[in-house]
Amino acid sequence: DIVMTQTPLSLSVTPGQPASISCKSSQSLLHSDGKTYLYWFVQKPGQSPQLLIYELFRRFSGVPDRFSGSGSRTDFTLKISRVEPEDVGIYYCMHGMHVPRTFGQGTKVEI
Amino acid sequence: QVHLQESGPGLAKPSQTLSVTCAVSGVSISGSENYWSWIRQPPGKGLEYIGYISHTGYTDYNPSLRSRVAISADTSNNQFSLMLTSVTATDTAVYYCVRDRGWGFFDFWGQGILVTVSS
C-alpha cells in the first residue's frame, strides 16, 4: 500500500492569514498518462468529507480560489491563502493510483 | 444532482455480519463509468478505504479486508450494499458510501451511518 504522511497534524491559524499543509507519499503519484492522482478533502465538524482538490491542483466545483494544491511525484502541499472561519475542519490527502486508496492521517485546522 | 443515502442496522453483534445499503439518486449505478465505493471512519479516527463495485459489476477490495468483505449491486433499485463478516469491535465505524468517478475522484459522499459492534 502507498503510505500517505501529513504534517502538521494540527494547525492553529488566524483568520486572514495563510496556512499550509504538507503531504508525502511513499511512491510517486505521477501516472504515465501525465496526471498526478493526489486529492485533498476536508471534513468539517459533523459532516462527511468533501472534495477540495483533485489531480494535484484542480479545484473541485464550488471550491473557493483561496485553496490551491501543488507539488510533484511524492511531495504535495495544500495552501489556503487567507483562512476563513468556515475553513475549520480536518484536511486529508489521498492517493488515487490504485486500490486501496489510502489517506493521510489528517490535519486538524483550528481558528 | 447525485445523492447517496446509507441505511441499515446501527448495531451488529461480534462475530456476525454487518450489512449497509446505499441508495443512489440522480444517476444510474449501471449507466456510466463510475465506481461505487465504501469508506469507513472509526470514531475519532481517520478514513479507511474498503472497496468498490463498478458500473459493470466488477469489484475490488482493500486487501486488509478482502477475506471478510463483499460489495454487491441491486440495479433495479439503484442501490449497492456492503457486507462485512466476522465483525469485531474494531469494525465499529461510520460507514460512507461514495461515488468514485475513477482514480479516486470521490465527488459525492453519503452522510454516513454509524455501525457499532457490540453484544
PDB file of C-alpha atoms in Angstrom:
ATOM      1  CA  ASP A   1       0.000   0.000   0.000  1.00  0.00           C
ATOM      2  CA  ILE A   2       1.061   3.587  -0.581  1.00  0.00           C
ATOM      3  CA  VAL A   3       1.623   5.370   2.719  1.00  0.00           C
ATOM      4  CA  MET A   4       0.475   8.980   2.914  1.00  0.00           C
ATOM      5  CA  THR A   5       2.078  11.133   5.610  1.00  0.00           C
ATOM      6  CA  GLN A   6       0.747  14.561   6.540  1.00  0.00           C
ATOM      7  CA  THR A   7       2.361  17.349   8.534  1.00  0.00           C
ATOM      8  CA  PRO A   8       1.489  19.031  10.749  1.00  0.00           C
ATOM      9  CA  LEU A   9      -1.260  17.010  12.411  1.00  0.00           C
ATOM     10  CA  SER A  10      -2.758  20.148  13.879  1.00  0.00           C
ATOM     11  CA  LEU A  11      -2.640  23.778  12.897  1.00  0.00           C
ATOM     12  CA  SER A  12      -3.933  26.842  14.679  1.00  0.00           C
ATOM     13  CA  VAL A  13      -4.482  29.754  12.324  1.00  0.00           C
ATOM     14  CA  THR A  14      -5.610  33.367  12.467  1.00  0.00           C
ATOM     15  CA  PRO A  15      -8.383  34.450  10.095  1.00  0.00           C
ATOM     16  CA  GLY A  16      -6.964  36.272   7.117  1.00  0.00           C
ATOM     17  CA  GLN A  17      -3.571  34.584   7.455  1.00  0.00           C
ATOM     18  CA  PRO A  18      -2.241  31.855   5.158  1.00  0.00           C
ATOM     19  CA  ALA A  19      -1.988  28.185   6.055  1.00  0.00           C
ATOM     20  CA  SER A  20      -0.131  25.283   4.532  1.00  0.00           C
ATOM     21  CA  ILE A  21      -0.354  21.502   4.906  1.00  0.00           C
ATOM     22  CA  SER A  22       2.231  19.050   3.616  1.00  0.00           C
ATOM     23  CA  CYS A  23       1.590  15.537   2.375  1.00  0.00           C
ATOM     24  CA  LYS A  24       4.184  12.975   1.308  1.00  0.00           C
ATOM     25  CA  SER A  25       3.562   9.673  -0.435  1.00  0.00           C
ATOM     26  CA  SER A  26       5.735   6.571  -0.234  1.00  0.00           C
ATOM     27  CA  GLN A  27       5.526   6.169  -4.022  1.00  0.00           C
ATOM     28  CA  SER A  28       5.255   8.546  -6.922  1.00  0.00           C
ATOM     29  CA  LEU A  29       1.699   9.571  -7.743  1.00  0.00           C
ATOM     30  CA  LEU A  30       2.638  10.666 -11.265  1.00  0.00           C
ATOM     31  CA  HIS A  31       0.903   8.324 -13.690  1.00  0.00           C
ATOM     32  CA  SER A  32       2.145   7.518 -17.181  1.00  0.00           C
ATOM     33  CA  ASP A  33      -0.864   9.453 -18.507  1.00  0.00           C
ATOM     34  CA  GLY A  34       0.745  12.635 -17.175  1.00  0.00           C
ATOM     35  CA  LYS A  35      -1.709  13.157 -14.337  1.00  0.00           C
ATOM     36  CA  THR A  36      -0.858  13.134 -10.650  1.00  0.00           C
ATOM     37  CA  TYR A  37      -3.557  11.319  -8.705  1.00  0.00           C
ATOM     38  CA  LEU A  38      -3.381  13.274  -5.474  1.00  0.00           C
ATOM     39  CA  TYR A  39      -6.533  14.568  -3.797  1.00  0.00           C
ATOM     40  CA  TRP A  40      -7.379  16.835  -0.882  1.00  0.00           C
ATOM     41  CA  PHE A  41     -10.548  16.536   1.178  1.00  0.00           C
ATOM     42  CA  VAL A  42     -11.878  18.473   4.135  1.00  0.00           C
ATOM     43  CA  GLN A  43     -14.153  17.095   6.808  1.00  0.00           C
ATOM     44  CA  LYS A  44     -15.936  19.907   8.577  1.00  0.00           C
ATOM     45  CA  PRO A  45     -17.300  19.246  12.068  1.00  0.00           C
ATOM     46  CA  GLY A  46     -20.199  16.800  11.982  1.00  0.00           C
ATOM     47  CA  GLN A  47     -20.076  16.402   8.205  1.00  0.00           C
ATOM     48  CA  SER A  48     -18.920  13.916   5.613  1.00  0.00           C
ATOM     49  CA  PRO A  49     -15.612  14.598   3.898  1.00  0.00           C
ATOM     50  CA  GLN A  50     -15.856  16.752   0.799  1.00  0.00           C
ATOM     51  CA  LEU A  51     -13.572  17.044  -2.189  1.00  0.00           C
ATOM     52  CA  LEU A  52     -11.439  20.187  -2.449  1.00  0.00           C
ATOM     53  CA  ILE A  53      -8.647  19.436  -4.923  1.00  0.00           C
ATOM     54  CA  TYR A  54      -8.306  16.657  -7.484  1.00  0.00           C
ATOM     55  CA  GLU A  55      -5.420  15.560  -9.693  1.00  0.00           C
ATOM     56  CA  LEU A  56      -2.911  17.570  -7.672  1.00  0.00           C
ATOM     57  CA  PHE A  57      -4.088  21.110  -8.369  1.00  0.00           C
ATOM     58  CA  ARG A  58      -7.594  21.190  -9.877  1.00  0.00           C
ATOM     59  CA  ARG A  59     -10.214  22.812  -7.654  1.00  0.00           C
ATOM     60  CA  PHE A  60     -13.494  20.946  -7.435  1.00  0.00           C
ATOM     61  CA  SER A  61     -16.700  22.718  -8.346  1.00  0.00           C
ATOM     62  CA  GLY A  62     -17.569  25.467  -5.874  1.00  0.00           C
ATOM     63  CA  VAL A  63     -14.249  25.420  -4.026  1.00  0.00           C
ATOM     64  CA  PRO A  64     -13.011  28.971  -3.347  1.00  0.00           C
ATOM     65  CA  ASP A  65      -9.853  30.048  -5.123  1.00  0.00           C
ATOM     66  CA  ARG A  66      -8.103  30.667  -1.796  1.00  0.00           C
ATOM     67  CA  PHE A  67      -7.453  26.901  -1.842  1.00  0.00           C
ATOM     68  CA  SER A  68      -4.606  25.685  -4.030  1.00  0.00           C
ATOM     69  CA  GLY A  69      -2.771  22.418  -4.476  1.00  0.00           C
ATOM     70  CA  SER A  70       0.774  21.938  -5.673  1.00  0.00           C
ATOM     71  CA  GLY A  71       3.695  19.535  -5.655  1.00  0.00           C
ATOM     72  CA  SER A  72       5.066  16.686  -7.667  1.00  0.00           C
ATOM     73  CA  ARG A  73       5.610  12.938  -7.556  1.00  0.00           C
ATOM     74  CA  THR A  74       5.826  12.351  -3.792  1.00  0.00           C
ATOM     75  CA  ASP A  75       5.661  15.770  -2.143  1.00  0.00           C
ATOM     76  CA  PHE A  76       2.495  17.819  -2.061  1.00  0.00           C
ATOM     77  CA  THR A  77       1.121  20.939  -0.438  1.00  0.00           C
ATOM     78  CA  LEU A  78      -2.315  22.361   0.192  1.00  0.00           C
ATOM     79  CA  LYS A  79      -2.339  26.103   0.721  1.00  0.00           C
ATOM     80  CA  ILE A  80      -5.074  28.362   1.976  1.00  0.00           C
ATOM     81  CA  SER A  81      -4.155  31.903   1.005  1.00  0.00           C
ATOM     82  CA  ARG A  82      -6.350  33.597   3.609  1.00  0.00           C
ATOM     83  CA  VAL A  83      -8.052  31.382   6.166  1.00  0.00           C
ATOM     84  CA  GLU A  84     -11.734  31.989   6.811  1.00  0.00           C
ATOM     85  CA  PRO A  85     -13.587  30.833   9.948  1.00  0.00           C
ATOM     86  CA  GLU A  86     -15.543  28.288   7.877  1.00  0.00           C
ATOM     87  CA  ASP A  87     -12.282  26.534   6.926  1.00  0.00           C
ATOM     88  CA  VAL A  88     -12.049  24.783  10.303  1.00  0.00           C
ATOM     89  CA  GLY A  89     -12.003  21.037   9.964  1.00  0.00           C
ATOM     90  CA  ILE A  90      -9.761  18.081   9.285  1.00  0.00           C
ATOM     91  CA  TYR A  91      -7.916  18.033   5.973  1.00  0.00           C
ATOM     92  CA  TYR A  92      -6.906  14.742   4.360  1.00  0.00           C
ATOM     93  CA  CYS A  93      -4.720  13.981   1.400  1.00  0.00           C
ATOM     94  CA  MET A  94      -5.325  10.768  -0.539  1.00  0.00           C
ATOM     95  CA  HIS A  95      -3.811   8.948  -3.495  1.00  0.00           C
ATOM     96  CA  GLY A  96      -5.862   7.510  -6.355  1.00  0.00           C
ATOM     97  CA  MET A  97      -3.224   5.441  -8.143  1.00  0.00           C
ATOM     98  CA  HIS A  98      -4.735   2.063  -7.352  1.00  0.00           C
ATOM     99  CA  VAL A  99      -6.749   0.097  -4.831  1.00  0.00           C
ATOM    100  CA  PRO A 100      -6.534   0.507  -1.948  1.00  0.00           C
ATOM    101  CA  ARG A 101      -6.792   4.271  -1.986  1.00  0.00           C
ATOM    102  CA  THR A 102      -5.083   5.457   1.181  1.00  0.00           C
ATOM    103  CA  PHE A 103      -5.440   8.656   3.152  1.00  0.00           C
ATOM    104  CA  GLY A 104      -3.093  10.711   5.244  1.00  0.00           C
ATOM    105  CA  GLN A 105      -3.720  10.833   8.986  1.00  0.00           C
ATOM    106  CA  GLY A 106      -5.484  14.167   8.702  1.00  0.00           C
ATOM    107  CA  THR A 107      -4.542  17.702   9.741  1.00  0.00           C
ATOM    108  CA  LYS A 108      -6.871  19.442  12.151  1.00  0.00           C
ATOM    109  CA  VAL A 109      -7.192  23.138  11.353  1.00  0.00           C
ATOM    110  CA  GLU A 110      -8.471  25.341  14.144  1.00  0.00           C
ATOM    111  CA  ILE A 111      -9.011  29.069  14.372  1.00  0.00           C
TER     112      ILE A 111
ATOM    113  CA  GLN B   1     -27.804  16.244  -8.549  1.00  0.00           C
ATOM    114  CA  VAL B   2     -26.294  12.980  -7.323  1.00  0.00           C
ATOM    115  CA  HIS B   3     -27.368  11.903  -3.840  1.00  0.00           C
ATOM    116  CA  LEU B   4     -26.281   8.911  -1.775  1.00  0.00           C
ATOM    117  CA  GLN B   5     -28.000   7.717   1.387  1.00  0.00           C
ATOM    118  CA  GLU B   6     -26.835   4.914   3.660  1.00  0.00           C
ATOM    119  CA  SER B   7     -29.209   2.741   5.641  1.00  0.00           C
ATOM    120  CA  GLY B   8     -29.049  -0.354   7.778  1.00  0.00           C
ATOM    121  CA  PRO B   9     -28.865  -1.621  11.338  1.00  0.00           C
ATOM    122  CA  GLY B  10     -26.833   0.590  13.586  1.00  0.00           C
ATOM    123  CA  LEU B  11     -25.764  -2.362  15.689  1.00  0.00           C
ATOM    124  CA  ALA B  12     -24.040  -5.621  14.875  1.00  0.00           C
ATOM    125  CA  LYS B  13     -23.030  -8.389  17.240  1.00  0.00           C
ATOM    126  CA  PRO B  14     -19.451  -9.639  17.420  1.00  0.00           C
ATOM    127  CA  SER B  15     -18.695 -12.495  15.001  1.00  0.00           C
ATOM    128  CA  GLN B  16     -21.820 -11.703  12.973  1.00  0.00           C
ATOM    129  CA  THR B  17     -22.252  -9.874   9.667  1.00  0.00           C
ATOM    130  CA  LEU B  18     -22.528  -6.125   9.220  1.00  0.00           C
ATOM    131  CA  SER B  19     -24.716  -5.002   6.348  1.00  0.00           C
ATOM    132  CA  VAL B  20     -25.216  -1.485   4.987  1.00  0.00           C
ATOM    133  CA  THR B  21     -27.032  -0.322   1.861  1.00  0.00           C
ATOM    134  CA  CYS B  22     -26.577   2.849  -0.169  1.00  0.00           C
ATOM    135  CA  ALA B  23     -29.481   4.250  -2.157  1.00  0.00           C
ATOM    136  CA  VAL B  24     -28.346   6.359  -5.095  1.00  0.00           C
ATOM    137  CA  SER B  25     -30.410   9.009  -6.841  1.00  0.00           C
ATOM    138  CA  GLY B  26     -29.640  11.363  -9.686  1.00  0.00           C
ATOM    139  CA  VAL B  27     -27.589   8.835 -11.664  1.00  0.00           C
ATOM    140  CA  SER B  28     -27.898   5.180 -12.639  1.00  0.00           C
ATOM    141  CA  ILE B  29     -25.332   2.976 -10.924  1.00  0.00           C
ATOM    142  CA  SER B  30     -25.119   0.820 -14.047  1.00  0.00           C
ATOM    143  CA  GLY B  31     -25.337   3.535 -16.639  1.00  0.00           C
ATOM    144  CA  SER B  32     -21.965   5.289 -16.591  1.00  0.00           C
ATOM    145  CA  GLU B  33     -18.337   4.737 -15.761  1.00  0.00           C
ATOM    146  CA  ASN B  34     -18.487   5.137 -12.006  1.00  0.00           C
ATOM    147  CA  TYR B  35     -17.110   3.108  -9.137  1.00  0.00           C
ATOM    148  CA  TRP B  36     -19.462   2.833  -6.208  1.00  0.00           C
ATOM    149  CA  SER B  37     -17.324   2.764  -3.114  1.00  0.00           C
ATOM    150  CA  TRP B  38     -17.340   2.272   0.625  1.00  0.00           C
ATOM    151  CA  ILE B  39     -15.090   4.124   3.061  1.00  0.00           C
ATOM    152  CA  ARG B  40     -15.211   3.898   6.840  1.00  0.00           C
ATOM    153  CA  GLN B  41     -14.097   6.034   9.760  1.00  0.00           C
ATOM    154  CA  PRO B  42     -13.788   4.691  13.313  1.00  0.00           C
ATOM    155  CA  PRO B  43     -14.939   7.206  15.908  1.00  0.00           C
ATOM    156  CA  GLY B  44     -12.346   9.959  16.294  1.00  0.00           C
ATOM    157  CA  LYS B  45     -10.023   8.392  13.725  1.00  0.00           C
ATOM    158  CA  GLY B  46      -9.098   8.701  10.056  1.00  0.00           C
ATOM    159  CA  LEU B  47     -10.508   7.324   6.818  1.00  0.00           C
ATOM    160  CA  GLU B  48     -10.108   3.761   5.578  1.00  0.00           C
ATOM    161  CA  TYR B  49     -10.938   2.645   2.046  1.00  0.00           C
ATOM    162  CA  ILE B  50     -12.963  -0.582   1.859  1.00  0.00           C
ATOM    163  CA  GLY B  51     -13.599  -1.210  -1.843  1.00  0.00           C
ATOM    164  CA  TYR B  52     -15.868  -0.645  -4.807  1.00  0.00           C
ATOM    165  CA  ILE B  53     -18.239  -2.140  -7.327  1.00  0.00           C
ATOM    166  CA  SER B  54     -18.078  -0.775 -10.847  1.00  0.00           C
ATOM    167  CA  HIS B  55     -20.922   0.023 -13.203  1.00  0.00           C
ATOM    168  CA  THR B  56     -20.260  -3.371 -14.831  1.00  0.00           C
ATOM    169  CA  GLY B  57     -20.382  -5.249 -11.531  1.00  0.00           C
ATOM    170  CA  TYR B  58     -16.650  -5.713 -11.130  1.00  0.00           C
ATOM    171  CA  THR B  59     -15.444  -5.482  -7.543  1.00  0.00           C
ATOM    172  CA  ASP B  60     -12.136  -4.736  -5.889  1.00  0.00           C
ATOM    173  CA  TYR B  61     -11.346  -4.595  -2.196  1.00  0.00           C
ATOM    174  CA  ASN B  62      -8.764  -3.381   0.265  1.00  0.00           C
ATOM    175  CA  PRO B  63      -6.507  -6.415   0.810  1.00  0.00           C
ATOM    176  CA  SER B  64      -6.722  -5.836   4.568  1.00  0.00           C
ATOM    177  CA  LEU B  65     -10.452  -6.629   4.443  1.00  0.00           C
ATOM    178  CA  ARG B  66     -10.727  -8.813   1.338  1.00  0.00           C
ATOM    179  CA  SER B  67     -11.367 -12.065   3.179  1.00  0.00           C
ATOM    180  CA  ARG B  68     -14.387 -10.592   5.001  1.00  0.00           C
ATOM    181  CA  VAL B  69     -15.978  -8.082   2.627  1.00  0.00           C
ATOM    182  CA  ALA B  70     -18.416  -8.235  -0.250  1.00  0.00           C
ATOM    183  CA  ILE B  71     -19.948  -5.357  -2.208  1.00  0.00           C
ATOM    184  CA  SER B  72     -22.978  -6.023  -4.390  1.00  0.00           C
ATOM    185  CA  ALA B  73     -25.366  -4.001  -6.516  1.00  0.00           C
ATOM    186  CA  ASP B  74     -29.131  -4.019  -6.986  1.00  0.00           C
ATOM    187  CA  THR B  75     -29.554  -2.189 -10.264  1.00  0.00           C
ATOM    188  CA  SER B  76     -33.339  -2.472 -10.252  1.00  0.00           C
ATOM    189  CA  ASN B  77     -33.444  -0.343  -7.094  1.00  0.00           C
ATOM    190  CA  ASN B  78     -30.338   1.704  -7.955  1.00  0.00           C
ATOM    191  CA  GLN B  79     -28.528   0.798  -4.788  1.00  0.00           C
ATOM    192  CA  PHE B  80     -25.433  -1.020  -3.681  1.00  0.00           C
ATOM    193  CA  SER B  81     -24.556  -2.797  -0.480  1.00  0.00           C
ATOM    194  CA  LEU B  82     -21.679  -3.695   1.800  1.00  0.00           C
ATOM    195  CA  MET B  83     -21.400  -6.890   3.808  1.00  0.00           C
ATOM    196  CA  LEU B  84     -18.627  -7.415   6.323  1.00  0.00           C
ATOM    197  CA  THR B  85     -18.435 -10.771   8.049  1.00  0.00           C
ATOM    198  CA  SER B  86     -16.980 -11.883  11.375  1.00  0.00           C
ATOM    199  CA  VAL B  87     -17.057  -8.379  12.815  1.00  0.00           C
ATOM    200  CA  THR B  88     -15.298  -7.287  15.989  1.00  0.00           C
ATOM    201  CA  ALA B  89     -15.295  -4.060  17.974  1.00  0.00           C
ATOM    202  CA  THR B  90     -12.589  -2.699  15.674  1.00  0.00           C
ATOM    203  CA  ASP B  91     -15.156  -2.640  12.865  1.00  0.00           C
ATOM    204  CA  THR B  92     -17.176  -0.027  14.752  1.00  0.00           C
ATOM    205  CA  ALA B  93     -17.176   2.984  12.457  1.00  0.00           C
ATOM    206  CA  VAL B  94     -19.139   5.444  10.398  1.00  0.00           C
ATOM    207  CA  TYR B  95     -19.587   3.819   7.001  1.00  0.00           C
ATOM    208  CA  TYR B  96     -19.759   6.155   3.995  1.00  0.00           C
ATOM    209  CA  CYS B  97     -20.890   5.298   0.503  1.00  0.00           C
ATOM    210  CA  VAL B  98     -19.150   7.378  -2.119  1.00  0.00           C
ATOM    211  CA  ARG B  99     -19.097   7.820  -5.860  1.00  0.00           C
ATOM    212  CA  ASP B 100     -15.667   7.448  -7.433  1.00  0.00           C
ATOM    213  CA  ARG B 101     -15.523   8.811 -10.952  1.00  0.00           C
ATOM    214  CA  GLY B 102     -12.270   6.972 -11.389  1.00  0.00           C
ATOM    215  CA  TRP B 103      -8.751   7.240  -9.982  1.00  0.00           C
ATOM    216  CA  GLY B 104     -10.059   8.274  -6.563  1.00  0.00           C
ATOM    217  CA  PHE B 105     -12.224  11.160  -7.713  1.00  0.00           C
ATOM    218  CA  PHE B 106     -14.638  10.923  -4.767  1.00  0.00           C
ATOM    219  CA  ASP B 107     -17.083  13.668  -5.662  1.00  0.00           C
ATOM    220  CA  PHE B 108     -20.275  12.658  -3.860  1.00  0.00           C
ATOM    221  CA  TRP B 109     -20.484  11.203  -0.354  1.00  0.00           C
ATOM    222  CA  GLY B 110     -23.384   9.922   1.672  1.00  0.00           C
ATOM    223  CA  GLN B 111     -23.979  11.348   5.121  1.00  0.00           C
ATOM    224  CA  GLY B 112     -22.575   8.194   6.719  1.00  0.00           C
ATOM    225  CA  ILE B 113     -24.073   5.635   9.071  1.00  0.00           C
ATOM    226  CA  LEU B 114     -22.605   4.678  12.424  1.00  0.00           C
ATOM    227  CA  VAL B 115     -22.462   0.930  12.936  1.00  0.00           C
ATOM    228  CA  THR B 116     -21.486  -0.219  16.395  1.00  0.00           C
ATOM    229  CA  VAL B 117     -20.266  -3.740  17.011  1.00  0.00           C
ATOM    230  CA  SER B 118     -21.311  -4.779  20.480  1.00  0.00           C
ATOM    231  CA  SER B 119     -23.027  -7.654  22.213  1.00  0.00           C
TER     232      SER B 119
END
